[in-house]
Amino acid sequence: MAEFDTSPITAVLGPTNTGKTHLAVERLTAHSSGMIGFPLRLLAREVYDRVVAMKGESRVALITGEEKIEPPDARWYLCTAESMPLDKQLGFVALDEAQLGADPERGHVFTDRLLRARGREETMILGSDMLRPMIRHLLPEAEIVTRPRFSTLSYAGSKKLSRLPRRSAIVAFSVEGVYAVAEMLRRFAGGAAVVMGALSPSTRNAQVRMFQEGEVDYLVATDAIGMGLNLDVRHVAFASLHKFDGHRRRRLTVPEMAQIAGRAGRHQTDGTFGVLAGEGGEFTPEEIEAIEEHRFKPLRNLYWRESDPRFTDIATLIGDLESKPRDAVLKAAPEAIDLAVLKRLADSGEVMASARGQAGLRRLWAAASLPDFRQVGPDHHARFVARLWTYLGVGVMPRTLVAQEIARLDDMRGDVEALAQKIAATRTWSYIAHRPDWVEDRAEMATRTRELEQKLSDALHDRLRQRFVDRRTSVLLRKLGKDAALLPVSLDESGMVLVDGEEIGTLNGFRFAPVPGARAGESRLLLAAAERHLGGLMTQKAGELAQSGDEDFTLEAGGSGHPAILWRGGELGVLEPGKTLLQPAFRSAKALGCLEGADLAAVVERAETWLAARIEKHLGGVTALLALSQSVHAPGPVRALAIQLAEQGGVAARAEVAGAVHALDKDQRAAARKAGIVFGALDIYHHLALKPGAARWRSALDAVMTGKPMPELPPESAVHLSDWRFANARDCRNAGYRRFGTEHLRIDLVERLAKKAHEARGKDRDFDIDLALPTSLGLSEKAFDLLMRDAGFHRLPSARPVEATAKVPAPVADEEPAAVEAPETDPAASVTGGDEVDAADGAAASETPPATEAASPSSETPACPVPRYRWVGLPKPGRDHARKGGGAGPKHHEKGRGKGLENGGPKASASAGGSAPQGALAEQLARLTGRS
């Protein structure tokens, strides 16, 4: 455009809020054609919309890096500075914010446009007054016009975020800072609009519209707000006076402060600026005076880079781009990302092999100039450009490839950050699609990227609104005032309490809870509004509860952790100790205090009815034991055993009821079995007491009786636990398990293994046991040894391997608890049981991972050791079999068992296990296992 150097040049200088941009638009539309270059895509789009309204869409063009709207008859162009087409002959050309020539990152672009962009009839330079000496030196022929600010800008000090006046803009210098301030404003004042340079024009306009139309009273923005965006802002608050400029964190310069603070006030409306108390630091008196008086140090230099480099070879191209300016007021620009990317590409032999001749180098430089919209840095961005060059170096990108990338981004899911990243990636592909010779079927791809960015922008606006705008608070604090009586309250089917269609809280059961995050004053207003109308709603809910089915009630850990009854997820009350385990008392929750008379009585009666029905259903075994203990037809010893079992929830260690068990004769034992009692080697239980429902309710009611929190139970289908930790032995037995070292096994399966051991023993003293069954249950060999020890068996040191494969029983994980009984001839009937293993034994029993799969009945497993055990037995309770001073113990005599016990008695044990006699060994075992 050098042929227009003789056209008049006007430099319009002054502070912000002087109407410079408005003047440029007036001059643009007064000419038959023209162009304005802006620092921001958002600002270019804003002015484009204004000119379209004046001149018509068919004659106005918008050209930015990632968007190009250029009708065939376009006469007026609105562009970003980087995208200004300098080869067009237009009547008027203007450059906005020309003082950005002093910006290290983009300054060389603005300096080049300042020196080269000319209109045929008129050229206008817009900028700060500190640009004056640069205009005088570089453009001595230019006429300088000073535009004063129309209104006063004054310092208002520091203010807390909650005390900022309405129509304020808060400026932060990072995305995280913007989001943090916006989130706090949502809580304090109902929300805020968000404006950032990374937003698409559509999203930015939608956010600004909320602020301009009064839907929100606050705007949170990055320093992009300082670049000419026209907003009705009365006060600007700095969230910080420091920013990261890409290299280091530094304090803002005074001109940067003034550029941002100048957004306060509009036309002749005065504005103020300040900082957030405790967040933004403080302005110095010198900075305040300079900003208020619009006096800044004049610029001494502008950044410059060769805009017309030679493309003879790559070294010449890079050399020209790094060359020094000839004029003393111009400084060589720091290495920009486009040059950094070009250098990295130049080091790639594969890239340079396809960048031949001047045309190839021009194309490579164009590819390296692809903006880093994603802000990933030169290394990562250079790798992306290198992949792009694999297509551009030999032709164009295939339509299918670009379409796939666009389709991959066409996903509206995700939060604010995820959508912003997708928009940045879409801008990259939009830039690529708008290049004239980069993409196959360019017009279609450009349209698709533009439509995708619009969709993502709409989704992002919705997410921003959901995240940072609370219409409920706005309604309460801005529209309906403080009078709770004016607030219409309703309740939806899910229990949500609504004020004028906005959620203010939930009615969980009979407890009203304001929405989370409501501040104190708002919570009081919400409670007042709700309580005024909830009386009738509570009566309605009491009627619903009285008529609801059992499926609406659950037994869970309440807010205190203790067993509680819940109705549709809301706590009705907790259980307290009653006369017996099966008769807990129900105490209603404080939330039911809003009910009175018949309503409260109906709720309590329904809860107690459900409780009684659940206990009868799941603890029917205990109920049967209680009935047996009171039956006049049952023998006295049977009744005694039944009452002891009932008191422990239907399951007891054999040691704890040993006296009652040994008091039974053969007929009485048969009568007890007929009544449902199972006599195991280690535990005695009612056959219904090990079902999952029984375990859950027994654990809960035991927690009620002991005043402890409701314990967490394993999954109902679990038969073996390797990592589970019960609080104590009582909780373990209530859940239906026995502990062996660090493992637990369901009680009925413990008895099954004990029974298998006695079957394998027969009448022999020493015998072998195949580990297939315990392995199929997930039990480790160490844990099985502990189980056998507790059942009265001693493992011998030798073991022989199985010569052939062994058949493994079918898995039992989903079986109902089996009614396993020790055989009549089983000497384990005299064993004194116990739940816990001695600490030394537990440490010795290192945990072995359980089998991951149980084999089918027909499957075969590899050979494994077959351990050998010896039956040693344990003494009957109440009899001292210890022999002081050593020697063999006395023979054991019991009906039907004398010979077996004698064969496996003290003499054999002494020879196998050392010098300790059998009676002493038994006593030691009892002490080790906590049974003495």
PDB file of N, CA and C in Angstrom, residues 140-216:
ATOM      1  N   PRO A 140       6.270  11.662  10.635  1.00  0.00           N
ATOM      2  CA  PRO A 140       6.316  13.125  10.890  1.00  0.00           C
ATOM      3  C   PRO A 140       5.236  13.891  10.156  1.00  0.00           C
ATOM      4  N   GLU A 141       4.713  13.311   9.067  1.00  0.00           N
ATOM      5  CA  GLU A 141       3.679  14.018   8.317  1.00  0.00           C
ATOM      6  C   GLU A 141       2.287  13.866   8.928  1.00  0.00           C
ATOM      7  N   ALA A 142       2.142  13.006   9.920  1.00  0.00           N
ATOM      8  CA  ALA A 142       0.816  12.737  10.493  1.00  0.00           C
ATOM      9  C   ALA A 142       0.324  13.907  11.334  1.00  0.00           C
ATOM     10  N   GLU A 143      -0.970  14.128  11.278  1.00  0.00           N
ATOM     11  CA  GLU A 143      -1.615  15.116  12.140  1.00  0.00           C
ATOM     12  C   GLU A 143      -2.051  14.424  13.425  1.00  0.00           C
ATOM     13  N   ILE A 144      -1.664  14.965  14.560  1.00  0.00           N
ATOM     14  CA  ILE A 144      -1.996  14.356  15.850  1.00  0.00           C
ATOM     15  C   ILE A 144      -3.173  15.106  16.457  1.00  0.00           C
ATOM     16  N   VAL A 145      -4.216  14.341  16.773  1.00  0.00           N
ATOM     17  CA  VAL A 145      -5.418  14.891  17.394  1.00  0.00           C
ATOM     18  C   VAL A 145      -5.568  14.266  18.773  1.00  0.00           C
ATOM     19  N   THR A 146      -5.707  15.083  19.795  1.00  0.00           N
ATOM     20  CA  THR A 146      -5.874  14.579  21.158  1.00  0.00           C
ATOM     21  C   THR A 146      -7.347  14.543  21.509  1.00  0.00           C
ATOM     22  N   ARG A 147      -7.792  13.404  21.990  1.00  0.00           N
ATOM     23  CA  ARG A 147      -9.192  13.228  22.408  1.00  0.00           C
ATOM     24  C   ARG A 147      -9.237  13.095  23.923  1.00  0.00           C
ATOM     25  N   PRO A 148      -9.816  14.039  24.628  1.00  0.00           N
ATOM     26  CA  PRO A 148      -9.896  13.923  26.089  1.00  0.00           C
ATOM     27  C   PRO A 148     -10.975  12.917  26.499  1.00  0.00           C
ATOM     28  N   ARG A 149     -10.797  12.411  27.707  1.00  0.00           N
ATOM     29  CA  ARG A 149     -11.800  11.501  28.251  1.00  0.00           C
ATOM     30  C   ARG A 149     -13.062  12.270  28.568  1.00  0.00           C
ATOM     31  N   PHE A 150     -14.217  11.659  28.258  1.00  0.00           N
ATOM     32  CA  PHE A 150     -15.489  12.348  28.448  1.00  0.00           C
ATOM     33  C   PHE A 150     -15.932  12.396  29.904  1.00  0.00           C
ATOM     34  N   SER A 151     -15.400  11.487  30.742  1.00  0.00           N
ATOM     35  CA  SER A 151     -15.842  11.422  32.133  1.00  0.00           C
ATOM     36  C   SER A 151     -14.636  11.296  33.043  1.00  0.00           C
ATOM     37  N   THR A 152     -14.894  11.421  34.329  1.00  0.00           N
ATOM     38  CA  THR A 152     -13.827  11.376  35.328  1.00  0.00           C
ATOM     39  C   THR A 152     -13.600   9.949  35.803  1.00  0.00           C
ATOM     40  N   LEU A 153     -12.345   9.587  35.953  1.00  0.00           N
ATOM     41  CA  LEU A 153     -11.973   8.275  36.489  1.00  0.00           C
ATOM     42  C   LEU A 153     -11.234   8.507  37.800  1.00  0.00           C
ATOM     43  N   SER A 154     -11.741   7.920  38.882  1.00  0.00           N
ATOM     44  CA  SER A 154     -11.139   8.181  40.194  1.00  0.00           C
ATOM     45  C   SER A 154     -10.936   6.876  40.963  1.00  0.00           C
ATOM     46  N   TYR A 155     -10.000   6.913  41.897  1.00  0.00           N
ATOM     47  CA  TYR A 155      -9.661   5.729  42.698  1.00  0.00           C
ATOM     48  C   TYR A 155     -10.637   5.600  43.854  1.00  0.00           C
ATOM     49  N   ALA A 156     -11.163   4.389  44.054  1.00  0.00           N
ATOM     50  CA  ALA A 156     -12.160   4.153  45.105  1.00  0.00           C
ATOM     51  C   ALA A 156     -11.636   3.271  46.221  1.00  0.00           C
ATOM     52  N   GLY A 157     -10.348   2.970  46.228  1.00  0.00           N
ATOM     53  CA  GLY A 157      -9.773   2.171  47.302  1.00  0.00           C
ATOM     54  C   GLY A 157     -10.023   0.681  47.127  1.00  0.00           C
ATOM     55  N   SER A 158      -9.773  -0.053  48.192  1.00  0.00           N
ATOM     56  CA  SER A 158      -9.979  -1.505  48.169  1.00  0.00           C
ATOM     57  C   SER A 158     -11.327  -1.844  48.781  1.00  0.00           C
ATOM     58  N   LYS A 159     -11.978  -2.844  48.223  1.00  0.00           N
ATOM     59  CA  LYS A 159     -13.285  -3.266  48.700  1.00  0.00           C
ATOM     60  C   LYS A 159     -13.350  -4.792  48.722  1.00  0.00           C
ATOM     61  N   LYS A 160     -14.066  -5.323  49.687  1.00  0.00           N
ATOM     62  CA  LYS A 160     -14.326  -6.754  49.699  1.00  0.00           C
ATOM     63  C   LYS A 160     -15.216  -7.125  48.517  1.00  0.00           C
ATOM     64  N   LEU A 161     -15.095  -8.346  48.096  1.00  0.00           N
ATOM     65  CA  LEU A 161     -15.897  -8.786  46.957  1.00  0.00           C
ATOM     66  C   LEU A 161     -17.385  -8.634  47.235  1.00  0.00           C
ATOM     67  N   SER A 162     -17.780  -8.913  48.476  1.00  0.00           N
ATOM     68  CA  SER A 162     -19.205  -8.816  48.829  1.00  0.00           C
ATOM     69  C   SER A 162     -19.681  -7.371  48.926  1.00  0.00           C
ATOM     70  N   ARG A 163     -18.766  -6.395  48.915  1.00  0.00           N
ATOM     71  CA  ARG A 163     -19.148  -4.984  49.048  1.00  0.00           C
ATOM     72  C   ARG A 163     -18.971  -4.206  47.748  1.00  0.00           C
ATOM     73  N   LEU A 164     -18.671  -4.867  46.680  1.00  0.00           N
ATOM     74  CA  LEU A 164     -18.517  -4.154  45.413  1.00  0.00           C
ATOM     75  C   LEU A 164     -19.853  -3.588  44.961  1.00  0.00           C
ATOM     76  N   PRO A 165     -19.846  -2.397  44.396  1.00  0.00           N
ATOM     77  CA  PRO A 165     -21.114  -1.824  43.910  1.00  0.00           C
ATOM     78  C   PRO A 165     -21.606  -2.579  42.683  1.00  0.00           C
ATOM     79  N   ARG A 166     -22.891  -2.445  42.428  1.00  0.00           N
ATOM     80  CA  ARG A 166     -23.466  -3.051  41.227  1.00  0.00           C
ATOM     81  C   ARG A 166     -22.850  -2.421  39.983  1.00  0.00           C
ATOM     82  N   ARG A 167     -22.898  -3.173  38.883  1.00  0.00           N
ATOM     83  CA  ARG A 167     -22.323  -2.776  37.599  1.00  0.00           C
ATOM     84  C   ARG A 167     -20.806  -2.689  37.691  1.00  0.00           C
ATOM     85  N   SER A 168     -20.207  -3.618  38.438  1.00  0.00           N
ATOM     86  CA  SER A 168     -18.756  -3.678  38.577  1.00  0.00           C
ATOM     87  C   SER A 168     -18.183  -4.763  37.680  1.00  0.00           C
ATOM     88  N   ALA A 169     -16.955  -4.525  37.239  1.00  0.00           N
ATOM     89  CA  ALA A 169     -16.193  -5.544  36.518  1.00  0.00           C
ATOM     90  C   ALA A 169     -14.973  -5.893  37.355  1.00  0.00           C
ATOM     91  N   ILE A 170     -14.750  -7.173  37.542  1.00  0.00           N
ATOM     92  CA  ILE A 170     -13.583  -7.646  38.292  1.00  0.00           C
ATOM     93  C   ILE A 170     -12.629  -8.272  37.283  1.00  0.00           C
ATOM     94  N   VAL A 171     -11.378  -7.830  37.309  1.00  0.00           N
ATOM     95  CA  VAL A 171     -10.399  -8.279  36.323  1.00  0.00           C
ATOM     96  C   VAL A 171      -9.382  -9.189  36.999  1.00  0.00           C
ATOM     97  N   ALA A 172      -9.260 -10.412  36.466  1.00  0.00           N
ATOM     98  CA  ALA A 172      -8.246 -11.367  36.926  1.00  0.00           C
ATOM     99  C   ALA A 172      -7.336 -11.675  35.740  1.00  0.00           C
ATOM    100  N   PHE A 173      -6.205 -12.277  36.019  1.00  0.00           N
ATOM    101  CA  PHE A 173      -5.211 -12.460  34.961  1.00  0.00           C
ATOM    102  C   PHE A 173      -4.892 -13.926  34.689  1.00  0.00           C
ATOM    103  N   SER A 174      -5.843 -14.788  35.004  1.00  0.00           N
ATOM    104  CA  SER A 174      -5.728 -16.205  34.658  1.00  0.00           C
ATOM    105  C   SER A 174      -7.132 -16.770  34.591  1.00  0.00           C
ATOM    106  N   VAL A 175      -7.283 -17.834  33.852  1.00  0.00           N
ATOM    107  CA  VAL A 175      -8.590 -18.482  33.756  1.00  0.00           C
ATOM    108  C   VAL A 175      -9.032 -18.962  35.128  1.00  0.00           C
ATOM    109  N   GLU A 176      -8.086 -19.531  35.901  1.00  0.00           N
ATOM    110  CA  GLU A 176      -8.429 -20.014  37.236  1.00  0.00           C
ATOM    111  C   GLU A 176      -8.911 -18.877  38.121  1.00  0.00           C
ATOM    112  N   GLY A 177      -8.246 -17.720  38.014  1.00  0.00           N
ATOM    113  CA  GLY A 177      -8.670 -16.575  38.806  1.00  0.00           C
ATOM    114  C   GLY A 177     -10.050 -16.085  38.422  1.00  0.00           C
ATOM    115  N   VAL A 178     -10.340 -16.067  37.131  1.00  0.00           N
ATOM    116  CA  VAL A 178     -11.665 -15.651  36.665  1.00  0.00           C
ATOM    117  C   VAL A 178     -12.731 -16.578  37.226  1.00  0.00           C
ATOM    118  N   TYR A 179     -12.494 -17.884  37.144  1.00  0.00           N
ATOM    119  CA  TYR A 179     -13.487 -18.846  37.626  1.00  0.00           C
ATOM    120  C   TYR A 179     -13.680 -18.736  39.143  1.00  0.00           C
ATOM    121  N   ALA A 180     -12.591 -18.534  39.872  1.00  0.00           N
ATOM    122  CA  ALA A 180     -12.705 -18.440  41.331  1.00  0.00           C
ATOM    123  C   ALA A 180     -13.537 -17.238  41.741  1.00  0.00           C
ATOM    124  N   VAL A 181     -13.288 -16.082  41.123  1.00  0.00           N
ATOM    125  CA  VAL A 181     -14.053 -14.875  41.461  1.00  0.00           C
ATOM    126  C   VAL A 181     -15.512 -15.048  41.056  1.00  0.00           C
ATOM    127  N   ALA A 182     -15.744 -15.619  39.871  1.00  0.00           N
ATOM    128  CA  ALA A 182     -17.125 -15.807  39.413  1.00  0.00           C
ATOM    129  C   ALA A 182     -17.888 -16.749  40.337  1.00  0.00           C
ATOM    130  N   GLU A 183     -17.222 -17.772  40.844  1.00  0.00           N
ATOM    131  CA  GLU A 183     -17.886 -18.704  41.753  1.00  0.00           C
ATOM    132  C   GLU A 183     -18.262 -18.008  43.058  1.00  0.00           C
ATOM    133  N   MET A 184     -17.376 -17.157  43.584  1.00  0.00           N
ATOM    134  CA  MET A 184     -17.704 -16.426  44.809  1.00  0.00           C
ATOM    135  C   MET A 184     -18.861 -15.453  44.573  1.00  0.00           C
ATOM    136  N   LEU A 185     -18.869 -14.808  43.427  1.00  0.00           N
ATOM    137  CA  LEU A 185     -19.962 -13.879  43.134  1.00  0.00           C
ATOM    138  C   LEU A 185     -21.287 -14.611  42.974  1.00  0.00           C
ATOM    139  N   ARG A 186     -21.240 -15.835  42.480  1.00  0.00           N
ATOM    140  CA  ARG A 186     -22.482 -16.616  42.396  1.00  0.00           C
ATOM    141  C   ARG A 186     -23.091 -16.788  43.787  1.00  0.00           C
ATOM    142  N   ARG A 187     -22.236 -16.999  44.771  1.00  0.00           N
ATOM    143  CA  ARG A 187     -22.732 -17.190  46.130  1.00  0.00           C
ATOM    144  C   ARG A 187     -23.155 -15.874  46.772  1.00  0.00           C
ATOM    145  N   PHE A 188     -22.380 -14.824  46.528  1.00  0.00           N
ATOM    146  CA  PHE A 188     -22.667 -13.548  47.171  1.00  0.00           C
ATOM    147  C   PHE A 188     -23.837 -12.814  46.539  1.00  0.00           C
ATOM    148  N   ALA A 189     -23.884 -12.826  45.206  1.00  0.00           N
ATOM    149  CA  ALA A 189     -24.789 -11.901  44.526  1.00  0.00           C
ATOM    150  C   ALA A 189     -25.618 -12.540  43.422  1.00  0.00           C
ATOM    151  N   GLY A 190     -25.633 -13.845  43.341  1.00  0.00           N
ATOM    152  CA  GLY A 190     -26.489 -14.484  42.351  1.00  0.00           C
ATOM    153  C   GLY A 190     -25.820 -14.784  41.038  1.00  0.00           C
ATOM    154  N   GLY A 191     -24.562 -14.351  40.868  1.00  0.00           N
ATOM    155  CA  GLY A 191     -23.888 -14.746  39.646  1.00  0.00           C
ATOM    156  C   GLY A 191     -23.142 -13.617  38.978  1.00  0.00           C
ATOM    157  N   ALA A 192     -22.437 -13.968  37.904  1.00  0.00           N
ATOM    158  CA  ALA A 192     -21.645 -12.997  37.149  1.00  0.00           C
ATOM    159  C   ALA A 192     -21.498 -13.482  35.723  1.00  0.00           C
ATOM    160  N   ALA A 193     -21.331 -12.537  34.810  1.00  0.00           N
ATOM    161  CA  ALA A 193     -20.981 -12.872  33.434  1.00  0.00           C
ATOM    162  C   ALA A 193     -19.470 -13.032  33.354  1.00  0.00           C
ATOM    163  N   VAL A 194     -19.016 -13.830  32.403  1.00  0.00           N
ATOM    164  CA  VAL A 194     -17.597 -14.127  32.254  1.00  0.00           C
ATOM    165  C   VAL A 194     -17.161 -13.761  30.847  1.00  0.00           C
ATOM    166  N   VAL A 195     -16.076 -12.983  30.725  1.00  0.00           N
ATOM    167  CA  VAL A 195     -15.547 -12.580  29.423  1.00  0.00           C
ATOM    168  C   VAL A 195     -14.051 -12.862  29.410  1.00  0.00           C
ATOM    169  N   MET A 196     -13.626 -13.663  28.448  1.00  0.00           N
ATOM    170  CA  MET A 196     -12.206 -13.966  28.268  1.00  0.00           C
ATOM    171  C   MET A 196     -11.878 -13.938  26.789  1.00  0.00           C
ATOM    172  N   GLY A 197     -10.621 -13.671  26.473  1.00  0.00           N
ATOM    173  CA  GLY A 197     -10.204 -13.611  25.080  1.00  0.00           C
ATOM    174  C   GLY A 197     -10.374 -14.928  24.369  1.00  0.00           C
ATOM    175  N   ALA A 198     -10.331 -16.049  25.110  1.00  0.00           N
ATOM    176  CA  ALA A 198     -10.440 -17.367  24.483  1.00  0.00           C
ATOM    177  C   ALA A 198     -11.871 -17.719  24.101  1.00  0.00           C
ATOM    178  N   LEU A 199     -12.845 -16.945  24.546  1.00  0.00           N
ATOM    179  CA  LEU A 199     -14.232 -17.248  24.215  1.00  0.00           C
ATOM    180  C   LEU A 199     -14.508 -16.909  22.756  1.00  0.00           C
ATOM    181  N   SER A 200     -15.412 -17.665  22.192  1.00  0.00           N
ATOM    182  CA  SER A 200     -15.849 -17.331  20.843  1.00  0.00           C
ATOM    183  C   SER A 200     -16.689 -16.049  20.896  1.00  0.00           C
ATOM    184  N   PRO A 201     -16.801 -15.332  19.786  1.00  0.00           N
ATOM    185  CA  PRO A 201     -17.638 -14.121  19.794  1.00  0.00           C
ATOM    186  C   PRO A 201     -19.065 -14.397  20.247  1.00  0.00           C
ATOM    187  N   SER A 202     -19.592 -15.532  19.852  1.00  0.00           N
ATOM    188  CA  SER A 202     -20.966 -15.848  20.228  1.00  0.00           C
ATOM    189  C   SER A 202     -21.106 -15.978  21.742  1.00  0.00           C
ATOM    190  N   THR A 203     -20.182 -16.730  22.366  1.00  0.00           N
ATOM    191  CA  THR A 203     -20.232 -16.906  23.813  1.00  0.00           C
ATOM    192  C   THR A 203     -20.009 -15.585  24.525  1.00  0.00           C
ATOM    193  N   ARG A 204     -19.017 -14.835  24.032  1.00  0.00           N
ATOM    194  CA  ARG A 204     -18.730 -13.551  24.660  1.00  0.00           C
ATOM    195  C   ARG A 204     -19.943 -12.621  24.578  1.00  0.00           C
ATOM    196  N   ASN A 205     -20.584 -12.553  23.429  1.00  0.00           N
ATOM    197  CA  ASN A 205     -21.747 -11.680  23.274  1.00  0.00           C
ATOM    198  C   ASN A 205     -22.901 -12.120  24.171  1.00  0.00           C
ATOM    199  N   ALA A 206     -23.088 -13.435  24.296  1.00  0.00           N
ATOM    200  CA  ALA A 206     -24.164 -13.939  25.158  1.00  0.00           C
ATOM    201  C   ALA A 206     -23.889 -13.596  26.614  1.00  0.00           C
ATOM    202  N   GLN A 207     -22.617 -13.695  27.028  1.00  0.00           N
ATOM    203  CA  GLN A 207     -22.268 -13.354  28.405  1.00  0.00           C
ATOM    204  C   GLN A 207     -22.435 -11.858  28.654  1.00  0.00           C
ATOM    205  N   VAL A 208     -21.952 -11.035  27.716  1.00  0.00           N
ATOM    206  CA  VAL A 208     -22.078  -9.585  27.878  1.00  0.00           C
ATOM    207  C   VAL A 208     -23.549  -9.175  27.899  1.00  0.00           C
ATOM    208  N   ARG A 209     -24.361  -9.870  27.100  1.00  0.00           N
ATOM    209  CA  ARG A 209     -25.782  -9.532  27.053  1.00  0.00           C
ATOM    210  C   ARG A 209     -26.431  -9.715  28.431  1.00  0.00           C
ATOM    211  N   MET A 210     -26.044 -10.775  29.153  1.00  0.00           N
ATOM    212  CA  MET A 210     -26.584 -10.973  30.504  1.00  0.00           C
ATOM    213  C   MET A 210     -26.253  -9.784  31.398  1.00  0.00           C
ATOM    214  N   PHE A 211     -25.030  -9.270  31.263  1.00  0.00           N
ATOM    215  CA  PHE A 211     -24.613  -8.132  32.083  1.00  0.00           C
ATOM    216  C   PHE A 211     -25.316  -6.852  31.644  1.00  0.00           C
ATOM    217  N   GLN A 212     -25.375  -6.625  30.350  1.00  0.00           N
ATOM    218  CA  GLN A 212     -25.974  -5.395  29.848  1.00  0.00           C
ATOM    219  C   GLN A 212     -27.474  -5.322  30.140  1.00  0.00           C
ATOM    220  N   GLU A 213     -28.141  -6.450  30.100  1.00  0.00           N
ATOM    221  CA  GLU A 213     -29.581  -6.464  30.325  1.00  0.00           C
ATOM    222  C   GLU A 213     -29.957  -6.568  31.798  1.00  0.00           C
ATOM    223  N   GLY A 214     -28.968  -6.621  32.687  1.00  0.00           N
ATOM    224  CA  GLY A 214     -29.256  -6.605  34.117  1.00  0.00           C
ATOM    225  C   GLY A 214     -29.583  -7.951  34.722  1.00  0.00           C
ATOM    226  N   GLU A 215     -29.383  -9.040  33.968  1.00  0.00           N
ATOM    227  CA  GLU A 215     -29.640 -10.352  34.564  1.00  0.00           C
ATOM    228  C   GLU A 215     -28.637 -10.645  35.677  1.00  0.00           C
ATOM    229  N   VAL A 216     -27.422 -10.156  35.504  1.00  0.00           N
ATOM    230  CA  VAL A 216     -26.414 -10.205  36.561  1.00  0.00           C
ATOM    231  C   VAL A 216     -25.828  -8.813  36.701  1.00  0.00           C
TER     232      VAL A 216
END
